[in-house]
């Protein structure tokens, strides 16, 4: 802490640094006047309280990898950087749990867990730029979601500073716990509108004894999704089943317009048996990809968000799995008739696809976005537009949620953040 | 701030007539002799009969009933099968009980997408039975699964032996249809797991029926594993058995279930079911491994070796489905066998970090000795979720008092070791007093405020989960015993 009278700018007694448009908040389209760099839970409390007292709006950020999610904040006077909350507090290997501060990146945490032969069951893109806080706020996920579920399935507890400036403990550190309401769930995917996560406790898992990746060339992404669905229903126990487009299949060294990439993890005997099974089911077309497993895994994980193109529309669609291939076919057609280029990859057997629409002039992108949402809703699914081109940012609702549930969500926001200090306007219904 | 309603609130004849108009005469119980059936759940130390029991047969009837109660300012308590173990559906400050026993339809089984939409009153095990022909199952399997309902499971976020690998109810419920206390119907979550907005479904699951009445749930189904092997390992002491548990986890094996029974339980179970446990055993571990055939075979060998390294006297793999079923019967009906040991028992539901299981067992023995009680243990060792069973005779008032003290001391020890006061039974009325042990006044206030988002006037199951001045329960002696 600096001595009183120092010229260093502060917020709530915590040092701030000047923010710039290229910084972590760049993707959100707003620029705060300064960024407070917190180093402890007490710092977070002080900063949130000071912002509240000043009637200022505060946006928490880690590395800024997912700031494009949601509406642009309605206001943003200050940013709060969690990057110095950088400690792995407690890895209880015998309990398969870890408690970690919000600013630790997934890569950093993975290295710490590897020392005891464990890992987290998450593999979102850009693990070097995804902090624990960001993982929770954006409900980020990757291909492994196929077998290990989402953030909510492994999160055990949270230490949070609410928008009110009070510290809240949700859940606990044990793997099974039903004491009181499950408040932690509310924070997952809340894009920083309820509280600033200080630390979180997760279930860990043993690192797989063996892993391998097979690729199966396909004519289209939709065909790859069909193939994945069939494999899954045939009982192939994959860690993930990713349908990837041409650009990505090339990067994996596969000929073909698209590919189904199958990840096998687990006990050596299972991995070998499944690998053989897969070669049989694909009539020899599925082949193990290179030996540089790490490289492949990285390339694959990154493809879960495609190569982010500046000012593109990036959307995530979730459908009943059996509907996905047909929907993707139609989406490609819809885009074509509007003269738009789209790229699709998918967590193929669980009904989740990511769509990127290349930047284009005119109204076509907005119309396709609306089509995606209404067609998905008609099938019981949802579309979240995770990154919206600048021209559409004011009009295109990233969320598309409405009704009584939004009223209830407003009530939840009022409990955590009655003055609307944290990331105002970013969330569902303008929360 | 005390809850608004009291159990003595008057229910007018007009209200009864109006509700009868909604649910029909067959959906209404007013006779005190009949309402007495509903005076308690599996937590038998607290009892109170509702004045009126309403059994609606559809979502619309539930909504209309709750609207009438809302307008009449009468609080109510939802109830499933009444197998709860913490008094969650005790009609404490609510004269009306709304039961789900007539909401029994399985609305949809979507085999391709591995999900089912079922009404709240459908029995847990009936879901698995309905989808078994498609090679699917519903994973959460509380020991009471032959009786407990999906609605009750959602309210309690129920677990069971197989949660170690598969997770609890919240991991298997995609969406719920919830009738708010004012009668509005909302869908929380959906048929996919990427619904925009705060995860209100996740908040409502485990809300112990205080945020509204769940009328249906969309459940995730999982494929029946290709291979399942169930084994039993016999140890001279619980310490040895615990060492084996740690060794199994440390070896990177996540069993589908990992259950421990101590000497007292093994003896009672053997007397009751005659599985063939050695009667002198200090502890028996039940390990179930599932997955793909090759890996399971590999794991069976590994687990057997690890058990032997931890001084197991005997390791036996169930030869066939019949032997496997017999082994699970011994575990799931262990509580029934306890009746042979004492006239009465009550069970606790604490959790400790897995590595602290030997320590909590030592502390439980110390409590037993200090309070001059016999305590048996049968529990989910892999999750660190203990279920000490305190044996007693209800006719001995002093002993009943010591039982309650012992329960409290055990839960305090769990918290002291970094755990929780409930792993799967819920807070209900039973553990309200222990909530401040693990949550700060701010945590508790926020919980109350969040609950009020759904139920601003505390009309739905008032007096549960959170300590409030009006919520004290007079604990008496139990009259009947319900198996876990």
Coordinates of N, CA, C and O in Angstrom, one line a residue, chain A residues 203, chain B residues 161-168 172 225 227 254-257 288-292 296 299 383:
Chain A
X203 N -14.2 -29.5 -7.8 CA -13.8 -30.9 -7.8 C -12.7 -31.0 -8.8 O -12.8 -30.4 -9.9
Chain B
X161 N -25.8 -43.6 -3.1 CA -24.5 -44.2 -3.2 C -23.7 -43.9 -4.5 O -22.5 -43.8 -4.5
X162 N -24.4 -43.7 -5.6 CA -23.7 -43.6 -6.8 C -23.3 -42.1 -7.2 O -22.9 -41.8 -8.3
X163 N -23.5 -41.2 -6.2 CA -23.2 -39.8 -6.5 C -21.7 -39.6 -6.6 O -21.3 -38.6 -7.2
X164 N -20.9 -40.5 -6.1 CA -19.5 -40.3 -6.1 C -19.0 -40.1 -7.5 O -18.2 -39.2 -7.8
X165 N -19.5 -40.9 -8.4 CA -19.1 -40.8 -9.8 C -20.1 -39.9 -10.6 O -19.7 -39.2 -11.5
X166 N -21.4 -40.1 -10.3 CA -22.4 -39.5 -11.2 C -22.9 -38.1 -10.8 O -23.7 -37.5 -11.5
X167 N -22.6 -37.7 -9.5 CA -23.2 -36.4 -9.1 C -24.6 -36.6 -8.5 O -25.1 -37.7 -8.5
X168 N -25.1 -35.5 -7.9 CA -26.4 -35.5 -7.2 C -27.5 -35.0 -8.2 O -27.3 -34.9 -9.4
X172 N -28.4 -33.7 -12.7 CA -29.2 -34.5 -13.6 C -30.6 -33.9 -14.0 O -31.4 -34.6 -14.5
X225 N -24.1 -48.5 -17.9 CA -22.7 -48.7 -18.2 C -22.5 -50.1 -18.8 O -23.2 -51.1 -18.5
X227 N -20.2 -52.2 -18.4 CA -19.7 -53.2 -17.5 C -19.9 -52.7 -16.1 O -19.6 -51.5 -15.8
X254 N -12.0 -43.7 -9.8 CA -13.2 -43.1 -9.3 C -14.3 -44.2 -9.4 O -15.0 -44.4 -10.4
X255 N -14.5 -44.9 -8.3 CA -15.6 -46.0 -8.3 C -17.0 -45.3 -8.5 O -17.2 -44.2 -8.1
X256 N -17.9 -46.1 -9.0 CA -19.3 -45.6 -9.1 C -19.9 -45.5 -7.7 O -20.7 -44.6 -7.4
X257 N -19.4 -46.3 -6.7 CA -19.8 -46.2 -5.4 C -18.7 -46.8 -4.5 O -18.0 -47.7 -4.9
X288 N -18.1 -50.4 -6.1 CA -18.7 -50.7 -7.4 C -17.9 -50.0 -8.4 O -17.6 -48.8 -8.3
X289 N -17.5 -50.7 -9.5 CA -16.7 -50.1 -10.6 C -17.6 -50.2 -11.8 O -18.1 -51.3 -12.1
X290 N -17.7 -49.2 -12.6 CA -18.4 -49.3 -13.9 C -17.7 -48.6 -15.0 O -16.9 -47.8 -14.7
X291 N -18.1 -48.9 -16.2 CA -17.5 -48.2 -17.3 C -17.4 -49.2 -18.5 O -18.3 -50.0 -18.7
X292 N -16.3 -49.1 -19.2 CA -16.1 -49.9 -20.4 C -15.4 -51.2 -19.9 O -14.7 -51.2 -18.9
X296 N -12.8 -51.6 -16.6 CA -13.3 -52.1 -15.4 C -12.6 -53.3 -14.9 O -12.2 -53.4 -13.7
X299 N -9.5 -52.1 -13.3 CA -9.7 -51.4 -12.1 C -10.0 -52.4 -11.0 O -9.7 -52.2 -9.8
X383 N -17.4 -40.1 -0.7 CA -17.8 -38.7 -0.6 C -17.5 -38.0 0.7 O -17.7 -36.8 0.8

